[in-house]
Tab-separated table of C-alpha atoms and ligand atoms in Angstrom:
chain	number	residue	atom	x	y	z
A	1	MET	CA	-113.594	5.237	-146.622
A	2	THR	CA	-111.958	5.897	-150.208
A	3	GLU	CA	-108.403	5.803	-149.588
A	4	LEU	CA	-106.674	9.226	-150.782
A	5	ILE	CA	-103.379	8.862	-152.621
A	6	SER	CA	-100.475	11.096	-153.205
A	7	ALA	CA	-99.134	10.320	-156.838
A	8	SER	CA	-96.569	11.874	-158.764
A	9	GLY	CA	-95.174	11.758	-161.991
A	10	TYR	CA	-97.416	11.397	-165.609
A	11	ILE	CA	-101.094	10.796	-165.625
A	12	ALA	CA	-100.766	9.497	-168.631
A	13	ASP	CA	-98.582	5.950	-166.594
A	14	ALA	CA	-101.837	6.049	-164.076
A	15	ARG	CA	-103.150	2.622	-163.618
A	16	ALA	CA	-106.706	3.297	-162.616
A	17	ASP	CA	-110.212	3.033	-163.920
A	18	VAL	CA	-110.635	6.309	-164.516
A	19	ILE	CA	-108.130	8.800	-165.257
A	20	VAL	CA	-109.740	12.598	-164.755
A	21	VAL	CA	-108.017	15.189	-166.692
A	22	GLY	CA	-108.965	19.340	-166.204
A	23	VAL	CA	-109.150	21.468	-168.811
A	24	HIS	CA	-109.685	25.530	-169.619
A	25	ALA	CA	-112.356	27.172	-170.862
A	26	GLY	CA	-111.345	28.132	-174.538
A	27	GLU	CA	-113.211	30.047	-177.281
A	28	ASP	CA	-114.834	27.155	-179.480
A	29	ALA	CA	-113.175	24.243	-177.873
A	30	PRO	CA	-111.535	23.658	-174.328
A	31	ILE	CA	-107.580	24.498	-173.548
A	32	ILE	CA	-105.522	21.530	-172.728
A	33	PRO	CA	-102.905	22.534	-170.193
A	34	ALA	CA	-99.967	20.979	-169.790
A	35	SER	CA	-100.742	18.598	-167.163
A	36	ALA	CA	-103.020	16.770	-169.816
A	37	SER	CA	-100.543	16.686	-172.523
A	38	GLY	CA	-99.808	12.959	-171.996
A	39	ILE	CA	-103.388	12.372	-172.183
A	40	ASP	CA	-103.830	14.591	-175.327
A	41	ALA	CA	-100.915	12.474	-177.012
A	42	ALA	CA	-102.533	9.342	-176.055
A	43	PHE	CA	-105.989	10.693	-177.913
A	44	ASP	CA	-103.267	11.769	-181.011
A	45	GLY	CA	-103.587	15.568	-180.384
A	46	ARG	CA	-107.268	15.445	-180.708
A	47	LEU	CA	-108.980	15.804	-177.391
A	48	ALA	CA	-109.747	19.416	-177.706
A	49	HIS	CA	-111.510	18.683	-180.866
A	50	SER	CA	-113.272	15.489	-179.116
A	51	LEU	CA	-114.587	17.304	-176.458
A	52	ALA	CA	-116.019	20.541	-178.294
A	53	ALA	CA	-117.773	18.150	-180.148
A	54	LEU	CA	-119.474	17.105	-177.356
A	55	ASP	CA	-120.168	20.550	-176.336
A	56	ASN	CA	-117.522	20.602	-173.562
A	57	THR	CA	-115.753	24.355	-174.058
A	58	GLY	CA	-114.070	23.942	-170.632
A	59	SER	CA	-116.415	26.197	-168.515
A	60	ALA	CA	-116.482	25.233	-164.822
A	61	SER	CA	-117.353	21.533	-163.737
A	62	ALA	CA	-118.540	20.686	-167.605
A	63	LEU	CA	-117.998	16.867	-167.680
A	64	THR	CA	-117.101	14.805	-170.533
A	65	ARG	CA	-116.867	10.931	-170.225
A	66	LEU	CA	-114.707	8.961	-172.986
A	67	PRO	CA	-113.441	5.705	-173.520
A	68	ALA	CA	-109.990	5.796	-172.811
A	69	PRO	CA	-107.166	4.736	-175.866
A	70	VAL	CA	-105.858	1.836	-175.630
A	71	GLU	CA	-102.520	3.167	-174.867
A	72	LEU	CA	-103.734	4.456	-171.615
A	73	ALA	CA	-104.362	1.914	-168.240
A	74	ALA	CA	-107.386	3.219	-167.657
A	75	LYS	CA	-110.947	2.289	-168.738
A	76	LEU	CA	-111.932	5.995	-169.318
A	77	VAL	CA	-110.739	9.525	-169.432
A	78	PHE	CA	-113.057	12.013	-167.766
A	79	ALA	CA	-112.398	15.595	-168.922
A	80	VAL	CA	-113.864	18.193	-166.369
A	81	GLY	CA	-113.759	22.086	-167.073
A	82	LEU	CA	-112.147	24.595	-165.004
A	83	GLY	CA	-113.456	27.670	-166.678
A	84	ASP	CA	-111.257	30.480	-167.185
A	85	PRO	CA	-107.495	29.660	-166.355
A	86	GLU	CA	-107.253	33.555	-164.853
A	87	GLU	CA	-110.269	32.914	-162.617
A	88	ILE	CA	-109.211	29.581	-161.285
A	89	ASP	CA	-109.640	29.331	-157.431
A	90	ASP	CA	-109.810	26.447	-154.945
A	91	GLU	CA	-113.428	26.348	-155.200
A	92	VAL	CA	-113.256	26.038	-158.594
A	93	LEU	CA	-110.681	22.982	-158.264
A	94	ARG	CA	-112.768	21.616	-155.516
A	95	ARG	CA	-116.282	21.460	-156.898
A	96	ALA	CA	-114.540	20.214	-160.783
A	97	ALA	CA	-112.911	17.412	-158.266
A	98	GLY	CA	-116.643	16.999	-156.653
A	99	THR	CA	-118.255	16.586	-160.192
A	100	ALA	CA	-115.550	14.278	-161.913
A	101	VAL	CA	-115.633	11.963	-158.595
A	102	ARG	CA	-119.005	11.606	-157.877
A	103	ALA	CA	-119.218	10.858	-162.051
A	104	ALA	CA	-117.074	7.847	-160.988
A	105	PHE	CA	-118.761	6.350	-158.706
A	106	GLY	CA	-119.051	2.297	-159.226
A	107	HIS	CA	-115.505	2.395	-160.434
A	108	GLU	CA	-112.888	1.265	-158.558
A	109	SER	CA	-109.906	3.627	-159.180
A	110	VAL	CA	-109.808	7.464	-160.001
A	111	ALA	CA	-106.359	9.324	-161.204
A	112	ILE	CA	-106.758	12.985	-161.155
A	113	VAL	CA	-104.742	16.086	-162.032
A	114	PHE	CA	-105.384	19.362	-162.414
A	115	GLU	CA	-103.705	22.433	-162.820
A	116	GLY	CA	-104.029	25.143	-159.840
A	117	ASP	CA	-103.365	23.973	-155.980
A	118	PRO	CA	-103.671	20.149	-155.661
A	119	ALA	CA	-104.237	20.705	-152.118
A	120	ALA	CA	-107.870	21.969	-153.166
A	121	THR	CA	-108.474	19.341	-155.592
A	122	ALA	CA	-107.969	16.538	-152.800
A	123	VAL	CA	-110.360	18.529	-150.702
A	124	GLY	CA	-112.918	18.236	-153.231
A	125	ALA	CA	-112.337	14.667	-154.277
A	126	ALA	CA	-112.440	13.632	-150.767
A	127	LEU	CA	-115.607	15.208	-149.947
A	128	ALA	CA	-117.152	13.924	-152.947
A	129	ALA	CA	-116.149	10.116	-152.002
A	130	HIS	CA	-118.829	9.560	-149.444
A	131	ARG	CA	-122.360	8.898	-149.763
A	132	PHE	CA	-125.083	7.702	-146.746
A	133	GLU	CA	-125.498	4.191	-146.901
A	134	GLY	CA	-128.921	4.182	-145.713
A	135	TYR	CA	-131.012	1.224	-145.070
A	136	LYS	CA	-131.906	-1.011	-148.057
A	137	THR	CA	-131.241	-4.444	-147.600
A	138	GLU	CA	-129.831	-4.772	-150.986
A	139	GLY	CA	-126.802	-3.320	-151.718
A	140	ASP	CA	-125.404	-1.922	-155.011
A	141	ASP	CA	-121.963	-1.271	-156.721
A	142	GLU	CA	-122.641	2.274	-157.104
A	143	GLY	CA	-120.474	3.521	-154.215
A	144	PRO	CA	-117.345	5.946	-154.187
A	145	PRO	CA	-114.453	4.918	-155.437
A	146	GLU	CA	-111.556	2.666	-153.471
A	147	SER	CA	-108.911	5.095	-154.057
A	148	ILE	CA	-108.373	8.085	-155.455
A	149	SER	CA	-104.811	9.364	-156.519
A	150	VAL	CA	-104.497	13.045	-156.996
A	151	TYR	CA	-101.518	14.139	-158.983
A	152	GLY	CA	-99.212	16.997	-157.458
A	153	ALA	CA	-100.349	16.459	-153.783
A	154	SER	CA	-98.071	16.374	-150.968
A	155	GLU	CA	-98.366	13.694	-148.476
A	156	GLU	CA	-99.326	16.379	-145.555
A	157	ALA	CA	-101.948	17.822	-148.184
A	158	VAL	CA	-103.787	14.404	-148.957
A	159	ARG	CA	-103.898	13.748	-145.272
A	160	ARG	CA	-105.163	16.795	-144.097
A	161	ALA	CA	-108.157	16.401	-146.898
A	162	SER	CA	-108.582	12.931	-145.897
A	163	ILE	CA	-109.260	14.023	-142.207
A	164	LEU	CA	-111.203	16.702	-143.275
A	165	ALA	CA	-113.317	14.530	-145.276
A	166	GLU	CA	-113.685	12.120	-142.542
A	167	SER	CA	-115.043	14.540	-140.378
A	168	VAL	CA	-117.486	15.870	-142.577
A	169	ALA	CA	-118.882	12.018	-143.353
A	170	LEU	CA	-119.068	11.736	-139.866
A	171	THR	CA	-121.329	14.892	-139.519
A	172	LYS	CA	-123.281	14.435	-142.551
A	173	ASP	CA	-124.017	10.461	-141.603
A	174	TRP	CA	-125.321	11.684	-137.900
A	175	SER	CA	-127.182	14.578	-139.592
A	176	ASP	CA	-129.175	12.010	-142.088
A	177	THR	CA	-129.210	9.369	-139.835
A	178	PRO	CA	-133.324	8.706	-138.995
A	179	ALA	CA	-134.691	9.913	-135.496
A	180	ASN	CA	-135.422	6.791	-134.016
A	181	LEU	CA	-131.539	5.607	-134.206
A	182	LEU	CA	-130.511	8.409	-133.074
A	183	ARG	CA	-131.744	9.616	-129.639
A	184	PRO	CA	-129.760	11.825	-127.002
A	185	PRO	CA	-128.692	8.640	-125.236
A	186	THR	CA	-127.354	6.889	-128.217
A	187	PHE	CA	-126.050	10.237	-129.850
A	188	ALA	CA	-124.051	10.603	-126.876
A	189	ILE	CA	-122.717	7.185	-126.644
A	190	GLU	CA	-121.586	7.316	-130.561
A	191	ILE	CA	-120.174	10.991	-129.828
A	192	GLU	CA	-118.019	9.261	-127.095
A	193	ARG	CA	-116.687	6.497	-129.288
A	194	ALA	CA	-115.907	8.970	-132.155
A	195	ALA	CA	-114.222	11.282	-129.877
A	196	THR	CA	-112.125	8.556	-127.492
A	197	ASP	CA	-111.124	7.219	-130.881
A	198	ALA	CA	-109.498	10.608	-131.806
A	199	GLY	CA	-107.543	10.874	-128.411
A	200	VAL	CA	-110.028	13.814	-127.043
A	201	GLU	CA	-110.930	13.704	-123.665
A	202	VAL	CA	-115.131	12.846	-123.004
A	203	GLU	CA	-117.730	13.956	-119.875
A	204	VAL	CA	-121.487	13.184	-120.577
A	205	LEU	CA	-124.090	14.770	-118.045
A	206	ASP	CA	-127.059	12.982	-117.806
A	207	ALA	CA	-130.483	14.112	-116.532
A	208	ALA	CA	-129.318	14.043	-112.868
A	209	GLU	CA	-126.188	16.046	-113.592
A	210	LEU	CA	-127.914	18.304	-115.641
A	211	SER	CA	-130.357	18.988	-112.894
A	212	ALA	CA	-127.582	19.333	-110.370
A	213	GLY	CA	-125.809	21.970	-112.740
A	214	GLY	CA	-129.271	23.916	-113.167
A	215	TYR	CA	-129.400	23.467	-116.823
A	216	GLY	CA	-132.883	24.570	-116.894
A	217	GLY	CA	-133.081	24.843	-120.818
A	218	VAL	CA	-131.924	21.662	-121.801
A	219	LEU	CA	-134.003	20.272	-119.266
A	220	ALA	CA	-137.513	21.753	-120.196
A	221	VAL	CA	-136.376	20.984	-123.672
A	222	GLY	CA	-135.647	17.130	-123.269
A	223	GLY	CA	-138.491	16.969	-120.673
A	224	GLY	CA	-141.330	15.891	-122.809
A	225	SER	CA	-139.412	12.671	-124.388
A	226	SER	CA	-139.289	9.296	-123.165
A	227	VAL	CA	-135.683	9.462	-123.309
A	228	GLU	CA	-133.426	11.677	-121.047
A	229	PRO	CA	-131.432	14.484	-122.660
A	230	ARG	CA	-127.807	14.752	-122.212
A	231	LEU	CA	-124.996	17.752	-122.289
A	232	VAL	CA	-121.697	16.364	-124.133
A	233	ARG	CA	-118.230	18.022	-123.606
A	234	LEU	CA	-115.227	17.322	-125.516
A	235	SER	CA	-111.915	18.730	-124.876
A	236	TYR	CA	-108.654	18.564	-126.773
A	237	ARG	CA	-105.919	19.775	-125.654
A	238	SER	CA	-102.364	20.609	-127.782
A	239	GLU	CA	-98.846	21.156	-125.562
A	240	ALA	CA	-97.929	24.012	-127.817
A	241	ALA	CA	-101.326	25.712	-127.583
A	242	THR	CA	-101.789	29.302	-126.180
A	243	LYS	CA	-105.360	29.932	-127.252
A	244	HIS	CA	-108.646	28.117	-126.480
A	245	VAL	CA	-111.322	27.777	-128.760
A	246	ALA	CA	-114.947	26.817	-127.476
A	247	LEU	CA	-117.412	25.207	-130.102
A	248	VAL	CA	-121.038	24.987	-129.043
A	249	GLY	CA	-123.460	22.984	-130.704
A	250	LYS	CA	-127.505	22.594	-130.966
A	251	GLY	CA	-128.363	18.846	-130.706
A	252	ILE	CA	-132.086	18.210	-131.288
A	253	THR	CA	-132.166	14.768	-132.497
A	254	PHE	CA	-136.156	15.248	-133.299
A	255	ASP	CA	-137.538	18.593	-133.401
A	256	SER	CA	-141.625	17.883	-133.691
A	257	GLY	CA	-141.971	21.479	-131.864
A	258	GLY	CA	-143.429	20.064	-128.687
A	259	ILE	CA	-146.592	21.514	-127.502
A	260	SER	CA	-146.364	24.521	-130.333
A	261	ILE	CA	-146.039	21.245	-132.891
A	262	LYS	CA	-145.220	21.878	-136.352
A	263	PRO	CA	-147.320	21.278	-139.459
A	264	ALA	CA	-147.057	17.466	-140.492
A	265	GLY	CA	-145.367	18.419	-143.958
A	266	GLY	CA	-141.954	18.879	-143.317
A	267	MET	CA	-141.644	17.640	-140.261
A	268	TRP	CA	-139.548	14.585	-140.809
A	269	ASP	CA	-136.640	17.012	-141.885
A	270	MET	CA	-136.625	17.995	-138.111
A	271	LYS	CA	-134.147	14.552	-137.664
A	272	GLY	CA	-131.563	16.974	-138.540
A	273	ASP	CA	-132.039	19.469	-136.384
A	274	MET	CA	-128.890	17.803	-134.310
A	275	ALA	CA	-126.674	19.015	-137.391
A	276	GLY	CA	-124.910	21.812	-135.289
A	277	ALA	CA	-123.854	19.547	-132.497
A	278	ALA	CA	-122.853	17.016	-135.237
A	279	ALA	CA	-120.480	19.725	-136.745
A	280	VAL	CA	-118.957	20.914	-133.793
A	281	VAL	CA	-118.142	17.407	-132.791
A	282	GLY	CA	-116.662	16.521	-136.383
A	283	ALA	CA	-114.658	19.788	-136.240
A	284	THR	CA	-113.173	18.651	-133.062
A	285	ILE	CA	-112.172	15.471	-133.940
A	286	ALA	CA	-110.423	16.958	-136.713
A	287	ALA	CA	-108.507	19.345	-134.916
A	288	ALA	CA	-107.178	16.520	-132.540
A	289	ARG	CA	-106.252	14.119	-135.771
A	290	LEU	CA	-104.614	17.398	-137.398
A	291	GLY	CA	-102.521	17.836	-133.954
A	292	LEU	CA	-103.963	21.521	-134.472
A	293	GLU	CA	-101.835	23.508	-131.568
A	294	VAL	CA	-104.853	25.047	-130.338
A	295	ASN	CA	-107.139	23.884	-127.127
A	296	VAL	CA	-110.648	22.695	-128.104
A	297	THR	CA	-113.515	22.421	-125.864
A	298	CYS	CA	-116.843	21.382	-127.474
A	299	THR	CA	-120.094	21.650	-125.661
A	300	VAL	CA	-123.364	20.195	-127.568
A	301	ALA	CA	-126.394	19.833	-125.818
A	302	LEU	CA	-128.615	16.782	-126.727
A	303	ALA	CA	-132.491	16.775	-126.373
A	304	GLU	CA	-135.661	15.393	-128.125
A	305	ASN	CA	-138.327	17.677	-128.592
A	306	MET	CA	-141.150	16.117	-127.927
A	307	VAL	CA	-145.164	16.011	-127.134
A	308	SER	CA	-146.150	14.225	-123.957
A	309	GLY	CA	-147.673	14.870	-120.519
A	310	THR	CA	-144.410	16.021	-119.126
A	311	SER	CA	-143.455	18.586	-121.997
A	312	TYR	CA	-142.297	21.862	-121.129
A	313	ARG	CA	-145.405	24.828	-122.240
A	314	PRO	CA	-145.784	28.470	-123.806
A	315	SER	CA	-145.827	30.281	-120.525
A	316	ASP	CA	-143.172	28.592	-118.655
A	317	VAL	CA	-140.460	30.133	-117.024
A	318	ILE	CA	-137.115	28.772	-117.131
A	319	THR	CA	-133.779	29.227	-115.127
A	320	ILE	CA	-130.654	28.613	-117.518
A	321	ARG	CA	-127.404	27.598	-116.235
A	322	ASN	CA	-126.050	30.962	-116.059
A	323	GLY	CA	-128.923	31.737	-113.507
A	324	LYS	CA	-131.061	34.137	-116.178
A	325	THR	CA	-134.703	33.412	-116.180
A	326	VAL	CA	-136.583	33.158	-119.513
A	327	GLU	CA	-140.118	33.394	-120.337
A	328	VAL	CA	-140.996	30.495	-122.947
A	329	LEU	CA	-143.357	31.854	-125.399
A	330	ASN	CA	-143.163	29.160	-128.268
A	331	THR	CA	-142.088	25.319	-127.443
A	332	ASP	CA	-140.485	25.138	-131.141
A	333	ALA	CA	-138.108	27.968	-130.430
A	334	GLU	CA	-136.609	25.149	-128.509
A	335	GLY	CA	-132.711	25.122	-130.021
A	336	ARG	CA	-131.994	28.605	-128.217
A	337	LEU	CA	-133.293	27.285	-124.533
A	338	VAL	CA	-130.670	24.273	-124.931
A	339	LEU	CA	-127.841	26.720	-126.097
A	340	ALA	CA	-128.272	29.250	-123.867
A	341	ASP	CA	-127.214	26.370	-121.422
A	342	ALA	CA	-124.475	24.996	-123.284
A	343	LEU	CA	-123.041	28.771	-123.900
A	344	SER	CA	-123.116	29.700	-120.343
A	345	ARG	CA	-120.893	26.226	-119.501
A	346	ALA	CA	-118.510	27.116	-122.468
A	347	VAL	CA	-118.004	30.908	-121.104
A	348	GLU	CA	-116.814	29.429	-117.366
A	349	ASP	CA	-114.055	28.138	-118.962
A	350	GLU	CA	-112.901	31.840	-120.077
A	351	PRO	CA	-111.619	30.954	-124.042
A	352	ASP	CA	-110.411	33.196	-126.551
A	353	ALA	CA	-113.513	32.669	-128.678
A	354	ILE	CA	-116.504	31.102	-128.918
A	355	TYR	CA	-118.544	29.855	-131.823
A	356	ASP	CA	-122.032	27.954	-131.868
A	357	VAL	CA	-123.609	26.426	-134.867
A	358	ALA	CA	-127.469	25.263	-135.029
A	359	THR	CA	-130.097	24.854	-137.554
A	360	LEU	CA	-131.863	27.586	-135.278
A	361	THR	CA	-134.417	29.114	-137.505
A	362	GLY	CA	-136.627	28.893	-140.389
A	363	GLY	CA	-135.993	32.921	-140.652
A	364	GLN	CA	-132.455	32.023	-141.745
A	365	ILE	CA	-133.968	30.222	-144.658
A	366	ILE	CA	-136.072	32.742	-145.731
A	367	ALA	CA	-133.316	35.524	-145.669
A	368	LEU	CA	-130.383	34.001	-147.331
A	369	GLY	CA	-131.419	30.704	-148.983
A	370	LYS	CA	-130.108	27.289	-148.787
A	371	ARG	CA	-126.412	28.246	-149.213
A	372	THR	CA	-125.165	31.069	-146.909
A	373	MET	CA	-124.989	30.665	-142.999
A	374	GLY	CA	-126.624	33.737	-141.043
A	375	LEU	CA	-123.855	35.074	-138.834
A	376	MET	CA	-124.651	36.885	-135.634
A	377	GLY	CA	-122.261	37.945	-132.741
A	378	THR	CA	-119.082	40.391	-132.077
A	379	ASP	CA	-117.904	42.065	-135.513
A	380	THR	CA	-114.426	40.807	-135.245
A	381	GLU	CA	-115.884	36.954	-135.069
A	382	THR	CA	-118.706	37.347	-137.960
A	383	GLU	CA	-116.639	39.076	-139.993
A	384	ARG	CA	-113.746	36.461	-139.215
A	385	VAL	CA	-116.247	33.471	-140.053
A	386	ARG	CA	-117.419	35.271	-143.234
A	387	ARG	CA	-113.789	35.813	-144.432
A	388	ILE	CA	-112.703	32.162	-143.683
A	389	GLY	CA	-115.996	30.399	-144.949
A	390	GLU	CA	-115.454	32.161	-148.375
A	391	GLU	CA	-111.951	30.630	-148.600
A	392	VAL	CA	-113.489	27.074	-147.937
A	393	GLY	CA	-116.380	27.853	-150.141
A	394	GLU	CA	-118.933	27.668	-146.840
A	395	HIS	CA	-120.929	31.335	-147.138
A	396	GLY	CA	-121.868	33.186	-144.472
A	397	TRP	CA	-123.137	36.434	-143.997
A	398	PRO	CA	-123.283	38.896	-141.151
A	399	MET	CA	-126.481	40.209	-139.738
A	400	PRO	CA	-127.148	43.460	-137.378
A	401	PHE	CA	-128.628	43.857	-133.848
A	402	PRO	CA	-131.419	46.294	-134.474
A	403	GLU	CA	-132.279	47.993	-131.516
A	404	ASP	CA	-136.145	47.585	-131.810
A	405	ILE	CA	-135.667	43.952	-132.111
A	406	VAL	CA	-133.358	43.729	-128.751
A	407	LYS	CA	-136.529	45.586	-127.107
A	408	LEU	CA	-138.874	43.036	-128.893
A	409	MET	CA	-137.651	40.565	-126.450
A	410	GLU	CA	-137.882	42.035	-123.002
A	411	SER	CA	-140.294	39.984	-120.573
A	412	PRO	CA	-142.571	41.067	-118.476
A	413	ILE	CA	-142.133	38.702	-115.737
A	414	ALA	CA	-138.453	37.172	-116.699
A	415	ASP	CA	-135.101	38.403	-117.503
A	416	VAL	CA	-135.408	37.478	-121.364
A	417	ALA	CA	-138.297	36.523	-123.137
A	418	GLN	CA	-137.761	33.390	-125.355
A	419	CYS	CA	-138.967	35.362	-128.763
A	420	GLY	CA	-140.325	38.473	-130.041
A	421	THR	CA	-143.461	39.466	-127.484
A	422	GLY	CA	-146.531	38.985	-129.215
A	423	LEU	CA	-145.078	36.063	-130.918
A	424	LYS	CA	-143.829	38.707	-133.549
A	425	ARG	CA	-141.906	37.354	-136.421
A	426	ASP	CA	-140.092	40.784	-137.444
A	427	ALA	CA	-136.290	39.520	-138.234
A	428	HIS	CA	-136.945	35.932	-136.802
A	429	MET	CA	-133.245	35.159	-137.468
A	430	ILE	CA	-131.960	37.787	-135.475
A	431	GLN	CA	-133.828	37.351	-132.585
A	432	GLY	CA	-132.453	34.115	-132.397
A	433	GLY	CA	-128.930	35.876	-132.270
A	434	ILE	CA	-130.216	38.539	-130.096
A	435	PHE	CA	-131.644	36.012	-127.471
A	436	LEU	CA	-128.147	34.211	-127.422
A	437	SER	CA	-126.230	37.207	-127.007
A	438	HIS	CA	-127.777	36.921	-123.109
A	439	PHE	CA	-125.634	34.070	-122.773
A	440	VAL	CA	-121.896	35.259	-123.989
A	441	PRO	CA	-120.666	38.479	-122.146
A	442	GLU	CA	-119.914	41.215	-124.273
A	443	GLU	CA	-116.027	40.836	-123.595
A	444	ILE	CA	-115.852	37.450	-125.600
A	445	PRO	CA	-115.282	37.211	-128.739
A	446	TRP	CA	-118.132	35.135	-130.030
A	447	ALA	CA	-120.021	34.015	-133.304
A	448	HIS	CA	-123.251	32.132	-133.706
A	449	LEU	CA	-123.566	30.603	-137.186
A	450	ASP	CA	-127.337	29.843	-138.159
A	451	ILE	CA	-127.071	26.850	-140.740
A	452	ALA	CA	-131.049	25.417	-140.765
A	453	GLY	CA	-130.989	26.114	-144.535
A	454	PRO	CA	-127.036	24.995	-145.454
A	455	ALA	CA	-126.868	21.971	-143.455
A	456	ASP	CA	-128.709	20.261	-145.954
A	457	SER	CA	-129.366	20.637	-149.992
A	458	ASP	CA	-131.954	19.832	-151.983
A	459	ALA	CA	-129.267	19.391	-155.007
A	460	THR	CA	-126.067	17.473	-156.152
A	461	TYR	CA	-123.390	19.631	-157.133
A	462	GLY	CA	-119.633	20.070	-156.770
A	463	TYR	CA	-118.909	17.976	-154.022
A	464	ILE	CA	-122.006	18.706	-152.287
A	465	ALA	CA	-124.957	15.921	-152.293
A	466	LYS	CA	-128.390	16.035	-151.961
A	467	GLY	CA	-129.043	15.460	-148.216
A	468	ALA	CA	-126.850	16.869	-145.121
A	469	THR	CA	-123.858	18.788	-146.053
A	470	GLY	CA	-121.287	18.871	-143.336
A	471	VAL	CA	-121.041	22.416	-143.299
A	472	PRO	CA	-119.625	24.286	-141.697
A	473	VAL	CA	-116.749	21.487	-140.304
A	474	ARG	CA	-114.556	22.774	-142.669
A	475	THR	CA	-115.342	26.742	-141.631
A	476	LEU	CA	-114.515	25.612	-138.039
A	477	VAL	CA	-111.307	23.691	-138.725
A	478	ALA	CA	-109.962	26.867	-140.734
A	479	LEU	CA	-111.028	28.823	-137.737
A	480	ILE	CA	-109.632	27.247	-135.343
A	481	GLU	CA	-106.139	26.881	-137.502
A	482	ASP	CA	-106.309	30.749	-137.670
A	483	PHE	CA	-105.712	30.639	-133.571
A	484	GLU	CA	-102.507	28.741	-133.884
B	501	BES	N1	-134.887	23.809	-136.149
B	501	BES	C1	-136.011	24.420	-136.443
B	501	BES	C2	-135.862	25.458	-137.426
B	501	BES	C3	-135.200	24.823	-138.665
B	501	BES	C4	-136.447	25.271	-139.367
B	501	BES	C5	-133.998	24.305	-138.998
B	501	BES	C6	-136.053	24.565	-141.018
B	501	BES	C7	-134.337	23.682	-140.292
B	501	BES	C8	-135.261	23.959	-140.993
B	501	BES	C9	-136.197	25.425	-134.835
B	501	BES	O1	-136.163	24.983	-133.742
B	501	BES	C10	-137.200	25.941	-135.103
B	501	BES	O2	-138.481	25.277	-135.057
B	501	BES	N2	-137.690	27.587	-135.460
B	501	BES	C11	-138.723	28.287	-135.375
B	501	BES	C12	-138.982	29.218	-134.187
B	501	BES	C13	-140.233	30.215	-133.838
B	501	BES	C14	-141.051	29.192	-133.713
B	501	BES	C15	-139.857	31.001	-133.259
B	501	BES	C16	-139.034	28.751	-136.759
B	501	BES	O3	-137.683	29.195	-137.519
B	501	BES	O4	-140.083	28.645	-137.075
B	502	MN	MN1	-138.034	24.234	-132.874
B	503	ZN	ZN1	-135.345	23.223	-134.081
């Protein structure tokens, strides 16, 4: 893990392979802020001129690499645009820091100074300083820097940024891990190890215990696999807490679709169908390491949705932990079944709020794209998630509960149908949220975060790299902080 360092003094005195300065957008040339004046002096006052000659006028995240002048104890100077100084917000800083840190991969040490809040710069830098190491038998030297000194960032800010980034990295690594290497029993063991290290209490239910506990959704979905499903519960308790937040996550370690099998094309992507579980575990661990004064309970349902003679079938009627019966219509809508059990269990603790996170529907991607989570639930909580997500740079948008879609999910033979009857695809994402609402009593503040799109990225930009994103770990941590 990259060491993040709180640095003070002049950046021109930094001993680092790469010095990063932020510059503001100007008309024909960037504007060099006071924080970079020492670096400008080392360039004989010609930094703006040189950057302009290389077409960097300071627009947000524009990056130019320059050889460092001899006066500096650095090899390279990176200038990164921060855009219009009037419009600098935390996300501009996080993205610019991320862009610079990724450009510095392969170098050992980086020193960075931006105008604006150094805490945001630290978060962007820390998030970018990670890559999924993969399984190539020959390594390379192109990895993240060993240390990043953030000028002006307090010890506290650096500690918080490191803890957040480590939880995001853990979440990303689990999501990117191939499905043969992360199946429910092994995922449960890995979660147990990570949570225990953070001082979080762990309880793991195996198939026999799930059966005794009436967890019909997890058992049905996991029944086609050659390995057992698991339900993992984490509890973090703070002595100073007055509130209790429950997190719930979908942990399908591979989603073949089951008997309602998926087409071959993009099926490999379903190794990441446990990203919701990974994110809520990551957030719980971060809450514990930050010592947040809120009690957090995290419930994740881990199952592998496979095809075999023991698979569940379309037409099956199953009974969820809270006693409700569900008519199964499509075994590929498995996420809502495991979540129904996990939500039912979470509700039993009478928390002050519940947030569930799931790569639930392709409909979320159709409706909102790859970078905006679909939010459903009670008005107060969807709005809270939207507002806090916006602040941390993880966007979401609230969805309605239309009466016709609620009706579409009535079953002639069970309490609720798993999907729109007649397998209608109308308001696909919303069907998922409506189904889940049957397992959360109306009086409990609740939000469901559909992250089918935002869980991974097709592109590399700012602090986000192609692959798993770790969304919405930072939103969840900020949500928990909102209850302090
Ligand atoms: N895991 C998928 C949703 C998904 C799709 C996540 C694409 C990430 C990327 C989910 O289990 C699923 O298969 N949903 C179906 C539901 C349908 C069968 C009712 C879908 O969205 O098509
Ligand atoms: Mn599915
Ligand atoms: Zn799925």
